Coordinates of C-alpha atoms and ligand atoms in Angstrom, one line a residue:
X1 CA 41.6 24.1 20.3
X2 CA 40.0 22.6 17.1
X3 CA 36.6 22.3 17.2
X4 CA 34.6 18.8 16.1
X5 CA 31.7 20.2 14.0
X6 CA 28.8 17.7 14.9
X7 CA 26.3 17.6 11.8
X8 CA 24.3 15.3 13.7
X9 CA 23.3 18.4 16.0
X10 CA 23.3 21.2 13.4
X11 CA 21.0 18.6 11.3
X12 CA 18.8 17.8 14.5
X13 CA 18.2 21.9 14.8
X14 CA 17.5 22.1 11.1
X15 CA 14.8 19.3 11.9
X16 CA 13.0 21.0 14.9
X17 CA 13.2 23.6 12.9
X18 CA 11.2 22.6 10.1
X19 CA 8.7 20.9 12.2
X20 CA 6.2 23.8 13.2
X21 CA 6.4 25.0 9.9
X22 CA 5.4 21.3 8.4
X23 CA 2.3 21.7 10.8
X24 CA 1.3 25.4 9.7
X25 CA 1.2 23.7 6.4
X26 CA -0.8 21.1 7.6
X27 CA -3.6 23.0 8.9
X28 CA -3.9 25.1 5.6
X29 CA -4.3 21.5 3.7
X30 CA -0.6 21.6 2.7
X31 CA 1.3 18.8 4.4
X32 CA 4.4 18.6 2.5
X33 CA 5.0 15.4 0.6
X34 CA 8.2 14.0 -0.8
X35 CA 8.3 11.7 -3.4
X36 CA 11.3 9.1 -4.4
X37 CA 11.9 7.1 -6.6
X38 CA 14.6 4.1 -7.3
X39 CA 15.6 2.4 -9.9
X40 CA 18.1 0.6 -8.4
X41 CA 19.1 -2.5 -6.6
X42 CA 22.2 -1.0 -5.3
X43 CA 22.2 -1.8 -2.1
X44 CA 23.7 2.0 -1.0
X45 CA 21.3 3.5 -3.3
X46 CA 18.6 1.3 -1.2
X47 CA 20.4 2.5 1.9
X48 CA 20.5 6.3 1.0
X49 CA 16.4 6.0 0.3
X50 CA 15.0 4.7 3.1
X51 CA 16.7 6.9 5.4
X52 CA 15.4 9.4 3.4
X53 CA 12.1 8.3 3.7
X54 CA 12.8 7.7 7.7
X55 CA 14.0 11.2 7.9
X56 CA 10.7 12.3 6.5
X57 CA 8.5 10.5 8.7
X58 CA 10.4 12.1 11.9
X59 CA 9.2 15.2 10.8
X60 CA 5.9 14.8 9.6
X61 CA 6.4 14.8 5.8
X62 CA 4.1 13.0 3.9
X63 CA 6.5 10.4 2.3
X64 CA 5.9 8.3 -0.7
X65 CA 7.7 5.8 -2.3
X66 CA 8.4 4.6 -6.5
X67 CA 10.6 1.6 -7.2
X68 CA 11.5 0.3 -10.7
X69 CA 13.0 -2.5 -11.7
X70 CA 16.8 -1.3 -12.9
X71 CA 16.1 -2.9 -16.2
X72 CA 12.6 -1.2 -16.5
X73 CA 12.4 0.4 -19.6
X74 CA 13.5 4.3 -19.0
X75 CA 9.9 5.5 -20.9
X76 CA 8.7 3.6 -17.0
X77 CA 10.8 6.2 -15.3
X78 CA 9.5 9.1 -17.1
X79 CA 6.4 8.0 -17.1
X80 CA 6.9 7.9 -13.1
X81 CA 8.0 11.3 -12.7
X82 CA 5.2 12.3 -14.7
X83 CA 2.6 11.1 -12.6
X84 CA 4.4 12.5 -9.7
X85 CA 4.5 16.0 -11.1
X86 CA 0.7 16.2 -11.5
X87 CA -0.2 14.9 -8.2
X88 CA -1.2 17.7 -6.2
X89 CA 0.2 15.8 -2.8
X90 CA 3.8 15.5 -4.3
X91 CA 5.9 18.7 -3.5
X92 CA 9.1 17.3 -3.7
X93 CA 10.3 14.8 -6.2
X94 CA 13.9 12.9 -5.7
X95 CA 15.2 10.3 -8.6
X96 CA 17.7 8.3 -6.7
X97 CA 21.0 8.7 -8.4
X98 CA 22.9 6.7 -10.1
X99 CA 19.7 5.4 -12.7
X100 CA 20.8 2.9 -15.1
X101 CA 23.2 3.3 -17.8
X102 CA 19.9 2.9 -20.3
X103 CA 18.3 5.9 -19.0
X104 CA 19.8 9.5 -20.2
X105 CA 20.1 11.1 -17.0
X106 CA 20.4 14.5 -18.3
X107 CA 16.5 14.1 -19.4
X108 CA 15.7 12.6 -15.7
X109 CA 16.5 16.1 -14.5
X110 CA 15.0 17.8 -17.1
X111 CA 11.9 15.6 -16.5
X112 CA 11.5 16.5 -12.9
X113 CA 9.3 20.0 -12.2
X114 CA 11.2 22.3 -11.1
X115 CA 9.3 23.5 -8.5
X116 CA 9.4 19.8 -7.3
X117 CA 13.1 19.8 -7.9
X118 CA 14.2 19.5 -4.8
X119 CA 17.8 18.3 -5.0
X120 CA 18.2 21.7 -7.0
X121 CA 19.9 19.7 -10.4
X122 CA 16.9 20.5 -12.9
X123 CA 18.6 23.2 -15.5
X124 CA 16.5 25.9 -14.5
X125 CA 17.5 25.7 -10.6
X126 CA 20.9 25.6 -11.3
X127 CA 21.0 28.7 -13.8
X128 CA 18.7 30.7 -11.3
X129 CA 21.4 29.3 -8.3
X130 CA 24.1 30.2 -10.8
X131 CA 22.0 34.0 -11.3
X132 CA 22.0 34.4 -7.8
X133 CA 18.1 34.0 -7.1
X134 CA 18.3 30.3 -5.7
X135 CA 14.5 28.2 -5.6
X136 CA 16.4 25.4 -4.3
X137 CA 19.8 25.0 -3.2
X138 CA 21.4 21.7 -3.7
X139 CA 21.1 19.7 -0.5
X140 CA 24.9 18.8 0.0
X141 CA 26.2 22.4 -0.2
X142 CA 23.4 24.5 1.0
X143 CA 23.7 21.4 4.3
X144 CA 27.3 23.2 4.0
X145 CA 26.5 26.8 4.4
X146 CA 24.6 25.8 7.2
X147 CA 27.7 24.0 9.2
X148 CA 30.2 26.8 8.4
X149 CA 27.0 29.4 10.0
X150 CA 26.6 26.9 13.1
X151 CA 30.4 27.1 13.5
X152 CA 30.5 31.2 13.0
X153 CA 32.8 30.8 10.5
X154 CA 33.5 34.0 8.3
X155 CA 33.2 33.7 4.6
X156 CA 33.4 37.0 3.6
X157 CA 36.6 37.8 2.0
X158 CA 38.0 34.4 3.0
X159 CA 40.4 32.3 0.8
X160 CA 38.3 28.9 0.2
X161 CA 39.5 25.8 -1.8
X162 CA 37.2 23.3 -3.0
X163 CA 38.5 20.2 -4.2
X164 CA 36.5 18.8 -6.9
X165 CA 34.1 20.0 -9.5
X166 CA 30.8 17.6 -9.6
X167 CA 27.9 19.0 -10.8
X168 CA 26.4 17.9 -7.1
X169 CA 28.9 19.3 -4.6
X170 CA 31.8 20.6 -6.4
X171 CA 30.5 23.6 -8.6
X172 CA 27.3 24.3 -6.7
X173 CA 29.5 25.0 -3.2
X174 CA 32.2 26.8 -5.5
X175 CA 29.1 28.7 -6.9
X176 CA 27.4 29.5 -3.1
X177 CA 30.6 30.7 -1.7
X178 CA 31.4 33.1 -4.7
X179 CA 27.9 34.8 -4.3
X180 CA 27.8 38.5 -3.2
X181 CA 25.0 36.8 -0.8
X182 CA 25.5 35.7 3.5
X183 CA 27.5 33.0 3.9
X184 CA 29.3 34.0 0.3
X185 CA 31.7 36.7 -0.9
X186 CA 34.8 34.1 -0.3
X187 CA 37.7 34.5 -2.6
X188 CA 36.9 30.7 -4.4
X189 CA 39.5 28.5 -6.0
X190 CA 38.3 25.1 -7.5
X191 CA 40.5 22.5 -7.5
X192 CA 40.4 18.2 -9.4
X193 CA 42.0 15.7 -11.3
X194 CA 43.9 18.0 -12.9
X195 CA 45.0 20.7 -11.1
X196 CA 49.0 20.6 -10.7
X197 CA 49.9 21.2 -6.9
X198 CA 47.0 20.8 -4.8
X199 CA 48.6 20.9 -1.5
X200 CA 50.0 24.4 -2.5
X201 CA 46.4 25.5 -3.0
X202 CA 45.0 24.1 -0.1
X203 CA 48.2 25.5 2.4
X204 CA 46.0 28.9 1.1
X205 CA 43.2 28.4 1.8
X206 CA 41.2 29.6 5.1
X207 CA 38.5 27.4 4.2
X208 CA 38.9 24.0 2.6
X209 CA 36.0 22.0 1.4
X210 CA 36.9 18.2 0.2
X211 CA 34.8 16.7 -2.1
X212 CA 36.9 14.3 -4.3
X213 CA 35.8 11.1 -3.5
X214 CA 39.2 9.9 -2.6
X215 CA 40.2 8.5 0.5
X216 CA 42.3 10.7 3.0
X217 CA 43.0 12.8 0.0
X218 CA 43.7 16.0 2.5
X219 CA 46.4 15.6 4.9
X220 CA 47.2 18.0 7.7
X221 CA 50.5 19.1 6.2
X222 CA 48.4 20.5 2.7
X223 CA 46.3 23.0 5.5
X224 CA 47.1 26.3 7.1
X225 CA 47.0 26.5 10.7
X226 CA 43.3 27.2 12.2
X227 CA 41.8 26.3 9.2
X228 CA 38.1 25.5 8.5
X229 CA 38.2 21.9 6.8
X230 CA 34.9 20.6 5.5
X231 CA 34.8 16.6 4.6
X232 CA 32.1 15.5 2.1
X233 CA 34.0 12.9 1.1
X234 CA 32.2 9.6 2.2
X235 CA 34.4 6.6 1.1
X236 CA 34.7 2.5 1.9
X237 CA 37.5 1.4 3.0
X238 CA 39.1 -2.3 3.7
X239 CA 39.0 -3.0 7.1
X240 CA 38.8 -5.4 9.7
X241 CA 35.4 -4.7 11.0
X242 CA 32.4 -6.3 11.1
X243 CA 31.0 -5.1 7.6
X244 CA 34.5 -5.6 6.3
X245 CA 35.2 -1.7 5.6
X246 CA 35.0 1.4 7.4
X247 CA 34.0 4.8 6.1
X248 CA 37.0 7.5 5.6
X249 CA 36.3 11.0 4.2
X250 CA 38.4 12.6 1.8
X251 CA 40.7 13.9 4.7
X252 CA 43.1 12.2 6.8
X253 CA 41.0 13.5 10.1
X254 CA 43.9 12.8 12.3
X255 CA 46.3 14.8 11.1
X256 CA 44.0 17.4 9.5
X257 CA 42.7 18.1 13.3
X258 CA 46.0 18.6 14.7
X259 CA 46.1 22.0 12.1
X260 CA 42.6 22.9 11.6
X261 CA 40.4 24.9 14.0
X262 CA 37.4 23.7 12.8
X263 CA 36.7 20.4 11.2
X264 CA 33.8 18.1 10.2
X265 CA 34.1 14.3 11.1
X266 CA 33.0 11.6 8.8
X267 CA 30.8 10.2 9.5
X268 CA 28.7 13.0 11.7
X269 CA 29.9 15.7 9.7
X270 CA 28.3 16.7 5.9
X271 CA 26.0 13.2 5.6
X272 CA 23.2 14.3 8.3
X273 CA 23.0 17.9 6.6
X274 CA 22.4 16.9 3.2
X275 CA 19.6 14.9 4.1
X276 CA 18.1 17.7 6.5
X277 CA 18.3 20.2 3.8
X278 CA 16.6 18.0 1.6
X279 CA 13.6 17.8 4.3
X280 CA 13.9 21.4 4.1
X281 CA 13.7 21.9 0.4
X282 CA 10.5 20.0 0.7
X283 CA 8.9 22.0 3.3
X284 CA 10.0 25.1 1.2
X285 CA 8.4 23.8 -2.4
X286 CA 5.1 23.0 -0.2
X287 CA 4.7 26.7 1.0
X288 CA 5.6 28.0 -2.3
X289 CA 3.2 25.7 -3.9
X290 CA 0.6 26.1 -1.4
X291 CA 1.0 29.8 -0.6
X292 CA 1.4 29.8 2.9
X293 CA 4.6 31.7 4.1
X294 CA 6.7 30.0 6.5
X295 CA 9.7 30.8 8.3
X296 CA 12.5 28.4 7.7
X297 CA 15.8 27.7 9.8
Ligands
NAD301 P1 32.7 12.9 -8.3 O1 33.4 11.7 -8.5 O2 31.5 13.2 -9.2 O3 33.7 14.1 -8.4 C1 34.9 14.1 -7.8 C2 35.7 15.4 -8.2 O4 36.9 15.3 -7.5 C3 36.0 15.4 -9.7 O5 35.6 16.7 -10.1 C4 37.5 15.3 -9.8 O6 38.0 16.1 -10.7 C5 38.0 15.6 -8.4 N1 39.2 14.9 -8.0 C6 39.3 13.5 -8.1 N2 40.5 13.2 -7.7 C7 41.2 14.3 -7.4 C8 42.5 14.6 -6.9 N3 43.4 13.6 -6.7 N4 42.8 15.9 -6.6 C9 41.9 16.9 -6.9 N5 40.6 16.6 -7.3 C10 40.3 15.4 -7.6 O7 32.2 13.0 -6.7 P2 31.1 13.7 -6.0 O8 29.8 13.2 -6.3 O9 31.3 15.2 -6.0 O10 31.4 13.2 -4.5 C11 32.6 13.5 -3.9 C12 32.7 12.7 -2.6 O11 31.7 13.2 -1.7 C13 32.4 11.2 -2.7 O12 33.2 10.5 -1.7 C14 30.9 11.1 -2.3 O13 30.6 9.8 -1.8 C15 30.8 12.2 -1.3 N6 29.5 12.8 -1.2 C16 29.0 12.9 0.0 C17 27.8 13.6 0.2 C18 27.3 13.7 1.6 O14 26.2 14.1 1.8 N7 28.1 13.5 2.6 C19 27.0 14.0 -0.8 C20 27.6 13.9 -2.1 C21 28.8 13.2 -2.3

């Protein structure tokens, strides 16, 4: 029997999770407070914010809102995440990626506090990630650990494959799962554009974790039988709907579920975690900031 990982449900227990810590906070004068900012009029970017800004309401995060016209001058943007980084009410700061091809985004991250940083891409997060001693783990893979500990899946000593090496999901994951840390200690091979066989890599691997950004890149016949298969992938596709286009992850989930014994679904799967874990990110730079320990889920 595969099992259907639902990250709606993981996601939904991260929330409750989060939310009597949020008030604890609260009452000491620390409500957390997440901050974004776009500088975009992509309509997904648009999309991606205000359900981050929804997802923070549920919960009782104080959430606040930036938008800049995309051609703004960048000194605007900086000038932005300045602001943000001295106001005391601001825990969490999130710059809406892409930013225009006029801004250096390198500098965005640099910009950003890191101890608001909580997407986990400033320099300093990702060395002290990297050093083993994370502040904040990037939303997308941390939101991955979690799924693979909802489903009791073994990492330690486990062959895992991850296909694709973006600063955002493919090297921090590769990085989490190679830790001598729970929810680590897997045997990691990392996988992209160039690698020469992939399908003889992934037929290795006990865990496979897509994130390539293209569609139905994993088939079932590149996977070992009972294999954990983790979808980031989140990608438009022609089709005869309503919208005109359907979302397909980076595996072909039909054929992938017939092998696998665990599986995420796109979409349902990786989407609803990455947004949790940026919820908790925020709650976790508040307590730091404010002092007040918390327990998180
Ligand atoms: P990216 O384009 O920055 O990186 C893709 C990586 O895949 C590259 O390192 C590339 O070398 C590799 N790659 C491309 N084609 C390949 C191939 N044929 N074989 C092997 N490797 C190949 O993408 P990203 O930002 O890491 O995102 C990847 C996918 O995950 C996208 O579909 C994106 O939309 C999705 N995503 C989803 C979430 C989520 O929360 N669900 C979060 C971030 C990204």
């Amino acid at each position: 029997m595969t099992t259907v990982l639902d990250g709606n449900a993981v996601a939904a227990d991260v929330r409750d999770g989060l939310r009597e810590s949020i008030e604890t906070l609260a009452d000491a004068g620390a409500r957390p407070g997440l901050a974004t900012v776009l500088m975009s009029d992509d309509p997904a970017s648009e999309t991606y914010v205000s359900m981050k800004q929804r997802d923070c309401e549920e919960v009782g995060i104080d959430g606040s809102h930036v938008e800049l016209a995309p051609d703004a001058p960048a000194e605007d943007l900086f000038d932005t995440v300045a602001d943000l980084n001295a106001d005391p009410a601001v825990h969490g700061i999130l710059v809406q990626m892409p930013v225009p091809d006029h801004v250096d985004k390198r500098r965005v991250l640099r910009a950003i506090d890191p101890a608001k940083d909580v997407d986990g891409f400033h320099p300093e997060n990702v060395g002290r990630m990297v050093a083993g001693d994370p502040r904040f783990k990037p939303c997308t893979p941390h939101g991955i650990q979690k799924l693979l500990a909802a489903a009791d899946v073994e990492t330690e000593g486990a062959d895992a494959v991850v296909v694709g090496r973006s600063d955002i999901v493919g090297k921090p994951i590769t990085n989490l799962l190679i830790q001598k840390a729970p929810l680590g200690n897997a045997t990691t091979t990392v996988c992209h554009s160039r690698t020469r066989d992939l399908a003889a890599k992934t037929r290795e691997a006990d865990i496979v974790v897509a994130a390539a950004g293209v569609p139905e890149l994993v088939t079932g016949d590149m996977l070992k039988e009972g294999a954990t298969v983790i979808d980031v992938g989140v990608n438009r596709v022609e089709a005869d709907t309503e919208k005109g286009y359907e979302l397909v992850g980076d595996v072909e989930f039909e054929s992938a579920k017939e092998r696998a014994g665990v599986i995420t679904p796109v979409p349902g799967g990786v989407g609803p975690m990455t947004r949790a874990m940026l919820l908790y990110n925020t709650v976790k730079a508040a307590s730091e900031r404010a002092d007040v320990p918390i327990d998180l889920p």
